[in-house]
Coordinates of C-alpha atoms and ligand atoms in Angstrom, one line a residue:
M26 CA 0.0 0.0 0.0
K27 CA 1.1 3.5 -0.7
F28 CA 1.8 5.8 2.3
S29 CA -0.6 8.3 0.8
Q30 CA -3.4 5.8 1.0
L31 CA -2.5 5.1 4.7
A32 CA -2.7 8.8 5.3
Q33 CA -6.3 8.8 4.1
Y34 CA -7.2 6.2 6.7
I35 CA -5.3 8.1 9.3
Q36 CA -7.3 11.2 8.4
K37 CA -10.6 9.4 8.8
I38 CA -9.5 8.0 12.2
E39 CA -8.3 11.5 13.3
E40 CA -11.7 13.0 12.4
T41 CA -13.8 10.8 14.7
S42 CA -13.8 10.2 18.5
S43 CA -16.1 7.2 18.3
R44 CA -14.2 4.1 19.3
L45 CA -16.4 1.9 17.2
I46 CA -15.8 3.9 14.0
I47 CA -12.1 4.0 14.7
T48 CA -12.2 0.2 15.1
E49 CA -14.0 -0.2 11.8
H50 CA -11.5 2.1 9.9
L51 CA -8.6 0.2 11.4
A52 CA -10.2 -3.2 10.4
T53 CA -10.7 -2.1 6.8
L54 CA -7.1 -0.8 6.7
F55 CA -5.8 -4.1 8.1
K56 CA -7.8 -6.0 5.6
N57 CA -6.4 -4.0 2.7
L58 CA -2.8 -4.3 3.7
E59 CA -0.4 -7.0 2.5
T60 CA 0.5 -9.4 5.3
T61 CA 4.1 -8.1 5.1
E62 CA 2.9 -4.6 5.7
I63 CA 0.7 -4.9 8.7
K64 CA 3.5 -5.1 11.3
I65 CA 5.2 -1.9 10.3
T66 CA 1.9 -0.1 9.8
T67 CA 0.8 -0.8 13.4
Y68 CA 4.0 0.7 14.6
L69 CA 3.6 3.8 12.3
L70 CA 0.0 4.3 13.5
Q71 CA 1.5 4.7 17.0
G72 CA 4.0 7.1 15.6
R73 CA 6.8 4.6 16.1
I74 CA 9.0 2.2 14.2
A75 CA 9.2 -0.5 16.9
P76 CA 7.0 -1.9 19.7
L77 CA 6.3 0.4 22.6
Y78 CA 8.7 -1.2 24.9
E79 CA 11.7 -0.6 22.6
A80 CA 13.0 2.9 23.2
V81 CA 13.8 4.0 19.7
E82 CA 14.2 7.7 19.5
F83 CA 14.2 9.7 16.2
G84 CA 16.6 12.2 17.8
M85 CA 15.1 15.1 15.9
A86 CA 14.0 18.2 17.7
E87 CA 11.3 20.4 16.2
K88 CA 14.0 22.8 14.9
M89 CA 15.7 20.0 13.0
I90 CA 12.4 18.7 11.6
K91 CA 11.6 22.2 10.3
K92 CA 15.1 22.4 8.7
A93 CA 14.4 19.1 6.9
V94 CA 11.0 20.3 5.7
C95 CA 12.5 23.5 4.3
R96 CA 15.3 21.6 2.7
G97 CA 12.9 19.2 1.1
L98 CA 10.7 22.0 -0.2
N99 CA 13.4 24.5 -1.0
L100 CA 11.8 26.9 1.3
D101 CA 13.1 29.9 3.2
C102 CA 12.9 28.9 6.9
K103 CA 11.6 32.3 8.0
L104 CA 8.7 32.1 5.6
F105 CA 7.9 28.6 6.9
D106 CA 8.1 29.9 10.5
T107 CA 5.7 32.8 9.9
R108 CA 3.1 30.4 8.5
Y109 CA 3.7 27.9 11.3
K110 CA 3.1 30.5 13.9
K111 CA -0.2 31.3 12.4
I112 CA -1.3 27.7 11.9
G113 CA 0.2 26.3 15.2
D114 CA 0.5 22.8 13.8
L115 CA 3.6 21.7 12.1
G116 CA 2.0 18.9 10.2
K117 CA -0.7 21.1 8.8
T118 CA 1.8 23.8 7.9
V119 CA 3.9 21.4 5.8
E120 CA 0.6 20.2 4.2
E121 CA -0.3 23.7 3.2
F122 CA 3.1 24.4 1.7
K123 CA 3.0 21.1 -0.2
K124 CA -0.3 22.1 -1.7
E125 CA 1.2 25.3 -3.0
I126 CA 4.5 23.9 -4.3
K127 CA 3.3 21.7 -7.0
S128 CA 6.3 21.6 -9.2
L129 CA 8.1 18.9 -7.3
D130 CA 8.0 15.4 -8.6
E131 CA 6.2 13.2 -6.1
K132 CA 6.9 9.5 -6.3
D133 CA 4.1 8.2 -4.1
L134 CA 6.2 6.1 -1.8
S135 CA 5.0 2.8 -0.3
I136 CA 4.5 2.4 3.4
Y137 CA 7.5 0.2 3.4
E138 CA 9.8 2.8 1.8
V139 CA 8.6 5.4 4.3
F140 CA 9.2 3.0 7.2
E141 CA 12.7 2.2 5.9
S142 CA 13.6 5.9 5.7
L143 CA 12.3 6.6 9.2
Y144 CA 14.2 3.6 10.4
S145 CA 17.4 5.1 9.0
V146 CA 16.5 8.4 10.7
A147 CA 16.2 6.7 14.1
T148 CA 19.3 4.5 13.8
A149 CA 21.7 7.1 12.3
S150 CA 24.3 7.9 14.9
G151 CA 27.8 9.4 15.1
A152 CA 29.5 12.0 13.0
G153 CA 27.4 13.3 10.1
S154 CA 24.2 11.7 11.5
Q155 CA 22.3 15.0 11.9
D156 CA 22.7 15.8 8.3
L157 CA 21.7 12.2 7.3
K158 CA 18.5 12.4 9.4
I159 CA 17.6 15.8 7.8
N160 CA 18.3 14.4 4.3
H161 CA 16.1 11.3 4.8
L162 CA 13.2 13.4 6.1
A163 CA 13.7 16.0 3.4
H164 CA 13.5 13.2 0.8
L165 CA 10.3 11.9 2.2
V166 CA 8.7 15.4 2.3
R167 CA 9.7 15.9 -1.3
N168 CA 8.1 12.7 -2.4
L169 CA 4.9 12.4 -0.5
D170 CA 1.6 14.2 -1.1
P171 CA 0.3 17.0 1.1
L172 CA -1.9 14.9 3.4
A173 CA 0.8 12.2 3.8
C174 CA 3.3 15.0 4.8
R175 CA 0.9 16.1 7.5
Y176 CA 1.2 12.8 9.2
L177 CA 4.8 12.0 8.3
V178 CA 6.3 14.9 10.2
R179 CA 4.2 14.1 13.3
I180 CA 6.0 10.8 13.6
P181 CA 9.5 12.1 14.4
L182 CA 7.9 15.0 16.2
G183 CA 6.3 12.5 18.6
V184 CA 2.8 13.8 18.3
M185 CA 1.1 11.2 16.2
R186 CA -1.6 10.6 18.9
L187 CA -4.7 9.2 17.2
G188 CA -6.7 8.8 20.3
F189 CA -6.9 5.0 20.5
S190 CA -5.1 2.5 22.6
D191 CA -3.6 -0.9 21.9
M192 CA -6.9 -2.5 22.9
T193 CA -8.7 -0.8 20.0
V194 CA -6.1 -2.2 17.7
L195 CA -6.8 -5.7 19.1
D196 CA -10.5 -5.1 18.6
A197 CA -9.8 -4.1 15.0
L198 CA -7.9 -7.3 14.4
S199 CA -10.9 -9.3 15.6
W200 CA -13.1 -7.1 13.4
M201 CA -10.9 -7.8 10.4
I202 CA -11.6 -11.5 10.7
N203 CA -15.1 -11.7 12.2
G204 CA -16.7 -8.3 11.6
N205 CA -17.1 -7.9 15.4
K206 CA -15.1 -7.8 18.6
S207 CA -15.7 -11.4 19.6
L208 CA -12.1 -12.6 19.1
R209 CA -10.6 -9.8 21.2
P210 CA -10.3 -11.9 24.4
I211 CA -8.2 -14.6 22.7
I212 CA -6.1 -12.0 20.8
E213 CA -5.6 -10.0 24.0
K214 CA -4.4 -13.0 25.9
A215 CA -1.6 -13.6 23.4
Y216 CA -0.8 -9.9 23.5
H217 CA -0.4 -10.0 27.3
V218 CA 2.4 -12.5 26.8
R219 CA 3.9 -10.8 23.7
P220 CA 2.9 -7.1 23.9
D221 CA 4.3 -6.4 20.5
L222 CA 1.3 -5.1 18.5
G223 CA 3.2 -5.6 15.2
F224 CA 4.0 -9.2 16.0
I225 CA 0.4 -10.0 17.0
A226 CA -1.1 -8.2 14.0
E227 CA 1.0 -10.1 11.6
L228 CA 0.3 -13.4 13.2
V229 CA -3.4 -12.8 13.2
K230 CA -3.3 -11.6 9.5
R231 CA -1.2 -14.6 8.5
Q232 CA -2.9 -17.5 10.5
G233 CA -6.1 -16.1 12.0
V234 CA -6.5 -16.9 15.7
T235 CA -5.8 -20.6 15.7
N236 CA -2.2 -20.4 16.7
L237 CA -2.5 -17.6 19.2
K238 CA -2.8 -20.0 22.1
K239 CA 0.7 -21.2 21.2
V240 CA 2.3 -17.8 21.7
L241 CA 5.0 -18.2 24.2
P242 CA 7.1 -15.8 26.2
T243 CA 10.4 -14.9 24.6
V244 CA 13.5 -13.5 26.2
F245 CA 13.8 -9.7 25.6
T246 CA 10.1 -9.2 24.9
P247 CA 8.6 -8.1 28.2
I248 CA 5.5 -9.8 29.4
L249 CA 2.7 -7.6 30.7
M250 CA 2.8 -7.8 34.4
M251 CA 0.2 -9.4 36.6
R252 CA -1.5 -7.2 39.2
A253 CA -3.1 -8.1 42.5
E254 CA -6.7 -7.7 43.7
R255 CA -7.3 -6.3 47.1
L256 CA -9.2 -7.3 50.2
P257 CA -9.4 -5.5 53.6
S258 CA -8.9 -8.4 56.0
G259 CA -7.2 -11.8 56.5
K260 CA -10.6 -13.4 57.0
E261 CA -11.9 -12.3 53.6
I262 CA -8.6 -13.5 51.9
I263 CA -8.9 -17.0 53.4
E264 CA -12.6 -17.1 52.5
K265 CA -11.8 -16.2 48.9
I266 CA -8.8 -18.4 48.1
G267 CA -8.4 -20.8 51.0
K268 CA -5.0 -22.1 51.9
C269 CA -2.5 -19.7 50.3
A270 CA 1.2 -18.6 50.2
V271 CA 1.7 -15.3 52.1
E272 CA 4.6 -13.1 51.0
S273 CA 5.6 -9.7 52.2
K274 CA 4.5 -6.8 50.0
Y275 CA 7.9 -5.0 49.4
D276 CA 7.6 -1.3 48.8
G277 CA 10.1 -0.8 46.1
F278 CA 9.7 -1.1 42.4
R279 CA 8.8 -4.1 40.3
L280 CA 11.3 -5.4 37.8
Q281 CA 11.1 -8.2 35.2
A282 CA 14.5 -9.5 34.4
H283 CA 15.4 -11.2 31.1
Y284 CA 18.6 -13.1 30.7
S285 CA 20.3 -14.9 27.9
R286 CA 23.6 -16.7 28.7
K287 CA 24.4 -17.1 25.0
K288 CA 24.1 -13.3 24.4
Q289 CA 25.7 -12.6 27.8
E290 CA 22.9 -10.1 28.2
V291 CA 20.5 -9.0 31.0
R292 CA 17.6 -6.6 30.4
L293 CA 15.4 -5.2 33.1
Y294 CA 11.9 -3.9 32.4
S295 CA 9.9 -1.7 34.7
R296 CA 6.2 -2.1 35.3
N297 CA 5.4 0.0 32.3
L298 CA 7.7 -2.2 30.2
E299 CA 10.4 0.4 29.9
N300 CA 13.9 -0.9 29.5
V301 CA 15.6 0.3 32.6
T302 CA 18.7 -1.9 32.5
F303 CA 21.2 0.9 32.5
M304 CA 19.9 2.2 35.9
Y305 CA 20.9 -1.0 37.8
P306 CA 24.3 -2.3 36.9
D307 CA 24.6 -4.0 40.3
L308 CA 21.4 -6.0 39.7
V309 CA 22.6 -6.9 36.2
D310 CA 25.8 -8.2 37.6
G311 CA 24.0 -10.2 40.3
I312 CA 21.6 -11.8 37.8
Q313 CA 24.5 -12.8 35.6
K314 CA 26.2 -14.5 38.6
E315 CA 23.3 -16.0 40.4
V316 CA 21.0 -17.4 37.6
K317 CA 21.4 -21.1 36.8
A318 CA 19.8 -21.2 33.3
N319 CA 20.6 -20.4 29.7
E320 CA 17.6 -18.3 29.3
I321 CA 15.2 -17.0 31.9
I322 CA 12.5 -14.5 32.7
I323 CA 11.9 -13.7 36.4
E324 CA 10.2 -11.0 38.4
G325 CA 10.7 -9.4 41.7
E326 CA 10.7 -6.2 43.6
A327 CA 13.9 -4.2 43.9
I328 CA 14.2 -2.5 47.3
G329 CA 16.9 -0.9 49.4
F330 CA 17.8 -3.4 52.1
D331 CA 20.4 -3.4 54.9
P332 CA 21.4 -7.1 55.5
D333 CA 23.1 -6.1 58.8
T334 CA 19.9 -4.9 60.4
A335 CA 17.5 -6.7 58.1
N336 CA 15.8 -3.3 57.7
F337 CA 14.2 -2.3 54.5
L338 CA 14.6 1.3 53.3
P339 CA 11.5 3.4 52.9
F340 CA 10.2 3.9 49.4
Q341 CA 11.5 7.5 49.3
E342 CA 15.0 6.3 49.7
T343 CA 14.8 3.3 47.3
V344 CA 13.3 5.5 44.7
Q345 CA 16.5 7.5 44.5
R346 CA 17.9 4.7 42.4
K347 CA 15.5 5.6 39.6
R348 CA 17.8 8.1 37.8
K349 CA 19.5 8.7 34.6
Y350 CA 22.8 10.2 35.9
G351 CA 25.1 9.5 38.8
I352 CA 24.1 5.9 38.7
E353 CA 27.3 4.3 40.1
K354 CA 27.5 6.7 43.0
M355 CA 23.9 6.2 44.0
A356 CA 24.3 2.4 43.7
K357 CA 26.8 2.6 46.5
E358 CA 24.7 4.9 48.6
V359 CA 21.5 2.9 48.2
P360 CA 22.4 -0.7 47.6
L361 CA 19.5 -2.8 46.3
K362 CA 18.3 -6.4 46.6
L363 CA 16.0 -8.0 44.2
F364 CA 13.3 -9.9 46.1
C365 CA 12.3 -12.5 43.5
F366 CA 8.8 -13.9 43.5
E367 CA 8.1 -15.2 40.0
L368 CA 9.5 -17.5 37.3
L369 CA 7.8 -17.0 34.0
Y370 CA 10.0 -18.7 31.5
K371 CA 13.1 -20.9 31.6
D372 CA 15.1 -22.6 28.8
G373 CA 12.2 -23.0 26.3
K374 CA 9.5 -23.7 28.8
S375 CA 6.8 -21.2 29.7
F376 CA 5.7 -21.3 33.3
I377 CA 2.9 -18.8 32.9
N378 CA 0.2 -21.4 33.1
S379 CA 1.8 -23.5 35.8
P380 CA 0.4 -23.3 39.3
Y381 CA 2.1 -20.8 41.7
I382 CA 3.6 -23.6 43.8
E383 CA 5.4 -25.0 40.8
R384 CA 6.7 -21.6 39.6
K385 CA 8.1 -20.8 43.0
K386 CA 9.7 -24.2 43.4
N387 CA 11.4 -23.9 40.0
L388 CA 12.4 -20.3 40.7
E389 CA 14.3 -21.5 43.8
K390 CA 16.0 -24.2 41.6
S391 CA 17.0 -21.7 39.0
L392 CA 19.2 -19.5 41.3
K393 CA 22.4 -20.4 42.9
L394 CA 22.3 -18.4 46.2
T395 CA 24.6 -18.7 49.1
G396 CA 21.8 -18.0 51.6
D397 CA 23.8 -15.1 53.0
A398 CA 21.8 -11.9 52.4
A399 CA 24.9 -9.8 52.6
K400 CA 26.4 -11.7 49.6
D401 CA 23.5 -12.5 47.4
M402 CA 22.1 -9.8 45.1
I403 CA 18.9 -11.8 44.5
L404 CA 16.9 -13.0 47.5
I405 CA 13.8 -15.1 47.3
A406 CA 10.6 -13.6 48.6
E407 CA 9.9 -15.8 51.7
E408 CA 6.5 -17.4 51.9
T409 CA 4.4 -18.9 54.6
I410 CA 1.7 -21.3 53.6
T411 CA -1.4 -21.0 55.7
D412 CA -5.2 -21.3 55.9
D413 CA -5.4 -19.7 59.3
T414 CA -6.8 -16.2 59.4
K415 CA -5.1 -15.3 62.6
Q416 CA -1.7 -16.3 61.3
L417 CA -2.3 -14.3 58.2
E418 CA -3.1 -11.2 60.3
I419 CA 0.0 -11.8 62.3
L420 CA 2.1 -12.0 59.1
F421 CA 0.6 -8.8 58.0
E422 CA 1.4 -7.0 61.3
D423 CA 4.9 -8.4 61.1
A424 CA 5.4 -7.1 57.6
L425 CA 4.3 -3.6 58.8
S426 CA 6.7 -3.7 61.7
K427 CA 9.5 -4.3 59.2
G428 CA 8.6 -1.2 57.4
L429 CA 6.9 -3.0 54.6
E430 CA 3.5 -2.2 53.1
G431 CA 1.6 -5.3 54.0
I432 CA 1.3 -8.7 52.4
I433 CA 0.3 -10.4 49.2
A434 CA -1.5 -13.7 49.5
K435 CA -1.1 -16.1 46.5
K436 CA -3.5 -18.8 45.5
L437 CA -1.5 -22.1 45.5
D438 CA -2.8 -23.4 42.2
G439 CA -3.2 -20.0 40.6
I440 CA -1.6 -19.3 37.2
Y441 CA 0.2 -16.1 36.4
Q442 CA -2.4 -13.9 34.8
A443 CA -0.3 -11.8 32.5
G444 CA -1.6 -8.3 32.1
A445 CA -4.5 -8.8 34.4
R446 CA -5.6 -7.9 37.9
G447 CA -6.6 -11.3 39.2
W448 CA -7.7 -13.0 42.3
N449 CA -4.7 -15.3 42.2
W450 CA -2.9 -12.6 44.1
I451 CA -4.5 -10.6 46.8
K452 CA -2.9 -7.6 48.5
F453 CA -3.7 -6.5 52.0
K454 CA -2.3 -3.1 53.0
R455 CA -2.5 -0.9 56.1
S456 CA -4.5 1.9 54.6
Y457 CA -7.4 -0.5 54.3
S458 CA -8.4 0.4 57.8
A459 CA -9.0 4.0 56.7
K460 CA -12.3 5.1 55.2
I461 CA -11.2 4.6 51.7
E462 CA -9.0 1.6 51.3
D463 CA -6.3 2.6 49.0
T464 CA -4.6 5.4 47.1
I465 CA -5.9 6.1 43.6
D466 CA -3.6 6.3 40.6
C467 CA -4.8 9.2 38.5
L468 CA -3.9 10.8 35.2
I469 CA -3.2 14.6 35.1
M470 CA -5.4 15.8 32.3
G471 CA -4.9 19.5 32.4
Y472 CA -4.4 22.5 34.6
D473 CA -5.6 26.0 35.4
F474 CA -3.2 29.0 35.7
G475 CA -2.6 29.9 39.3
K476 CA -3.5 33.0 41.3
G477 CA -1.6 34.5 44.3
K478 CA 1.5 32.6 45.4
R479 CA 1.0 29.8 42.9
A480 CA 0.9 32.2 40.0
G481 CA 4.6 32.0 40.2
F482 CA 4.5 28.3 39.4
G483 CA 2.2 28.9 36.5
I484 CA -0.2 26.2 37.8
G485 CA -3.0 26.8 40.3
A486 CA -4.9 23.5 40.1
F487 CA -4.9 20.4 38.1
L488 CA -7.6 18.1 36.9
V489 CA -7.1 14.4 37.5
G490 CA -9.0 11.4 36.1
I491 CA -9.2 7.7 36.1
F492 CA -9.8 5.2 33.2
D493 CA -13.2 4.0 32.1
E494 CA -12.3 0.8 30.3
S495 CA -15.8 0.3 28.8
K496 CA -15.5 3.6 27.0
D497 CA -11.7 3.7 26.5
K498 CA -11.9 7.2 27.9
F499 CA -10.3 9.1 30.8
V500 CA -12.9 10.5 33.1
T501 CA -12.5 13.0 35.9
V502 CA -12.6 12.6 39.7
A503 CA -11.0 15.7 41.2
K504 CA -9.4 19.1 40.6
I505 CA -6.6 19.5 43.0
G506 CA -5.3 22.9 44.2
T507 CA -3.7 22.3 47.6
G508 CA -1.3 20.1 49.4
L509 CA 1.6 20.2 47.1
S510 CA 5.1 21.4 48.2
D511 CA 6.7 24.2 46.2
N512 CA 8.9 21.6 44.7
E513 CA 6.1 19.4 43.6
W514 CA 4.4 22.4 41.9
R515 CA 7.6 23.0 40.0
T516 CA 8.0 19.4 39.0
L517 CA 4.5 19.4 37.7
K518 CA 5.1 22.5 35.7
T519 CA 8.3 21.1 34.1
Q520 CA 6.8 17.8 33.3
S521 CA 3.8 19.5 31.7
I522 CA 5.7 21.6 29.2
K523 CA 6.2 19.0 26.6
L524 CA 2.7 17.5 27.1
K525 CA 0.7 20.7 26.3
T526 CA -1.8 20.2 23.5
P527 CA -4.0 22.9 22.0
K528 CA -7.2 20.9 22.1
K529 CA -8.8 18.6 24.7
P530 CA -7.7 15.1 23.7
N531 CA -10.4 12.9 22.2
Q532 CA -10.0 10.4 24.9
Y533 CA -10.9 12.8 27.7
E534 CA -14.5 13.1 28.9
V535 CA -14.8 16.3 30.9
D536 CA -17.7 18.4 32.1
K537 CA -17.7 22.0 31.1
A538 CA -17.4 23.1 34.7
M539 CA -14.1 21.3 34.9
D540 CA -12.6 22.8 31.7
C541 CA -8.9 23.6 32.0
D542 CA -6.8 26.6 30.8
V543 CA -4.2 24.1 29.5
W544 CA -4.8 20.5 28.3
L545 CA -2.1 17.9 28.6
L546 CA -1.5 14.7 26.7
P547 CA -2.1 11.5 28.7
Q548 CA 1.2 10.8 30.3
T549 CA 1.7 12.1 33.9
V550 CA 0.4 9.6 36.5
V551 CA 0.1 10.6 40.2
E552 CA -0.9 8.7 43.2
I553 CA -3.7 10.5 45.1
K554 CA -4.8 9.9 48.6
A555 CA -8.3 11.0 49.5
D556 CA -10.5 10.7 52.6
E557 CA -13.6 9.5 50.9
I558 CA -15.2 8.9 47.6
T559 CA -18.3 11.0 47.2
R560 CA -20.6 11.7 44.3
S561 CA -20.6 14.8 42.2
P562 CA -22.5 15.9 39.1
V563 CA -19.5 17.8 37.7
H564 CA -17.2 14.7 37.5
T565 CA -17.6 12.3 34.7
A566 CA -16.3 9.1 36.3
G567 CA -19.3 6.7 36.2
R568 CA -21.7 9.7 35.5
K569 CA -24.8 8.8 33.6
L570 CA -26.7 11.4 31.5
K571 CA -30.2 11.3 30.1
P572 CA -31.8 13.5 27.4
T573 CA -33.7 16.5 28.8
K574 CA -37.4 16.6 28.4
S575 CA -37.1 18.8 25.3
G576 CA -34.7 16.2 23.9
N577 CA -32.2 18.9 22.8
A578 CA -29.6 18.4 25.5
F579 CA -28.5 16.1 28.3
E580 CA -28.9 16.3 32.0
V581 CA -27.3 14.3 34.9
D582 CA -29.1 11.1 35.6
E583 CA -26.6 9.7 38.1
P584 CA -23.7 11.8 39.4
G585 CA -20.1 10.7 38.9
F586 CA -17.6 9.7 41.5
A587 CA -15.4 12.4 43.1
L588 CA -12.6 12.4 45.7
R589 CA -13.0 14.3 48.9
F590 CA -9.9 16.1 50.2
P591 CA -7.7 14.7 47.5
R592 CA -3.9 15.2 48.0
L593 CA -0.9 14.2 46.0
Q594 CA 1.1 11.4 47.5
R595 CA 3.8 11.1 44.8
F596 CA 4.4 11.2 41.1
R597 CA 4.2 7.7 39.6
D598 CA 6.7 7.9 36.6
D599 CA 6.7 4.1 36.6
K600 CA 3.1 3.9 35.5
R601 CA 1.6 4.4 32.1
A602 CA -1.6 6.2 31.5
E603 CA -3.3 2.8 30.8
D604 CA -2.2 1.6 34.3
I605 CA -4.1 4.1 36.3
T606 CA -7.0 3.1 38.6
S607 CA -10.0 2.0 36.6
L608 CA -13.6 3.2 37.0
K609 CA -14.5 -0.4 38.1
E610 CA -12.0 -0.2 40.9
V611 CA -13.2 3.2 42.1
E612 CA -16.8 1.9 42.0
K613 CA -15.7 -1.0 44.2
M614 CA -13.9 1.3 46.6
F615 CA -16.9 3.5 46.8
K616 CA -19.1 0.5 47.8
A617 CA -16.6 -0.9 50.2
Q618 CA -16.8 2.4 52.2
F619 CA -20.3 1.5 53.3
K620 CA -19.2 -1.9 54.5
H621 CA -16.6 -0.4 56.9
S622 CA -18.6 2.5 58.4
Ligands
AMP706 P1 -0.5 -3.9 42.1 O1 0.5 -3.9 41.0 O2 -1.0 -2.5 42.4 O3 -1.6 -4.8 42.0 O4 0.2 -4.2 43.5 C1 1.0 -5.3 43.6 C2 2.4 -4.7 43.5 O5 3.1 -5.1 44.7 C3 3.2 -5.4 42.4 O6 3.1 -4.7 41.2 C4 4.6 -5.4 43.0 O7 5.3 -4.2 42.5 C5 4.5 -5.2 44.4 N1 4.9 -6.4 45.2 C6 5.7 -6.3 46.4 N2 5.9 -7.5 46.9 C7 5.3 -8.4 46.1 C8 5.2 -9.8 46.1 N3 5.7 -10.5 47.1 N4 4.5 -10.4 45.1 C9 3.9 -9.7 44.1 N5 4.0 -8.3 44.1 C10 4.7 -7.7 45.0

């Protein structure tokens, strides 16, 4: 397919906010692509040239992209800038100029040719690479038609946000085959094990869904991590899953470690599947020494730990290890241990569908540890198997007294539910005794300019939301204007600069009363503590509308959920927008409040 044809599909997608219509457009596009084109096209639709977990950067700032465009079109940069200032959208500015400059010979490149050039842009490095990048992009701008150019430049610019998530792509793959979403669950299951949309799309296009069950984990493709359900007491946990293995809930950060002896390589992935290997040279070293396998995928929680006192470091100290610079120095100041609790794959065998007991037993066999916590880099998360409520509560209190967060109870025959929040793991944390049981992970959707003291920071209040999975939309729960330290306001402002967007993103559902001065793209996740979940007509989380009597407008039928006294606990850079608390969870927390009062 030609890239210009792809651009027409993208335009149709961009023009609608209906998830169903987007799904249909994507399905038609997928149907019309060659099998060999679908993989690269799914990447391009996300503004990328590789799966999300591979950090491929184009290395072209806006200025450089403008330079490439002007070189491609033989344009004076000042002229371009004047028009750009007026239009405010780089893609549309290039499109306009392309419409006017007709004399150039366009070659109508294929998707493949465009992908290849963009790939060269991203991989060019060293002396002369800047010029090479500019020339590649200039060549593309010269050869593509106006609409294609609009979308082309958005790719290296990093703003190709078409308002749909990976899940919509999975729906579209089902739609391509069956004309409905019925195959999504089976496609999604494979995607959880291999979250490479391109790989999954090509497999489905080539073989339908028959072989999806055989999709196995593979080293260096991160597996979507399993999450835990929650319950407020030991009694309820035992009632739910019976005899279970109880482990401490370590308050550090989750890592999935991939190791290949043949390649002599370790890669560490964070919860949001980011490759964070470079941050933890000490863990990499430990894994290389302590793993007894040719290939392995294991998971654990990295946390600062003092083997002398057997004390864990508080999260605020452990988190200092998440940094881009000064890594070696900080590794000495805050030494980490990896408390391992999962084996997902070893030497050609997937353990994902094995019962917990078997995974843990094989995990222990896969490590050569001295048993001396001062020497070993990896420690195994200790477990106690019990069906006694009282013992479980004691283990919980014990975990708290060690400075940990609580416990996680694991169902003995439970499988690893990749990418899902499942009842095979149940967390029990201290905050459950409070009125609302947990903190809520929210997305910052926009902000208002500040007045008074906070005018200095440029932000007075920010709007936060949760994720409504049924609608694939972010819906609001609070506007927060107090409780941040000066430093936190500053961090928020700096993080927001590159996320500003002139229009409210399609995926946001916001009441007029909650409109913001500045809208932000869905990226910044914050952990919010609140006293209570109440209901409010101006928040859209779970809100139901009905047509007014006249039928010309809508009125609130059921108010939405809102947070009472919300305050920022911390920034959660380790979470993606898709990982925030869902509407379903908030609904559950809302109901649980009544059980406790
Ligand atoms: P959540 O991801 O919010 O469901 O909460 C569970 C989190 O607890 C996991 O993502 C881990 O980062 C963390 N955790 C700490 N200790 C353990 C453990 N022993 N087993 C599983 N997860 C643990």
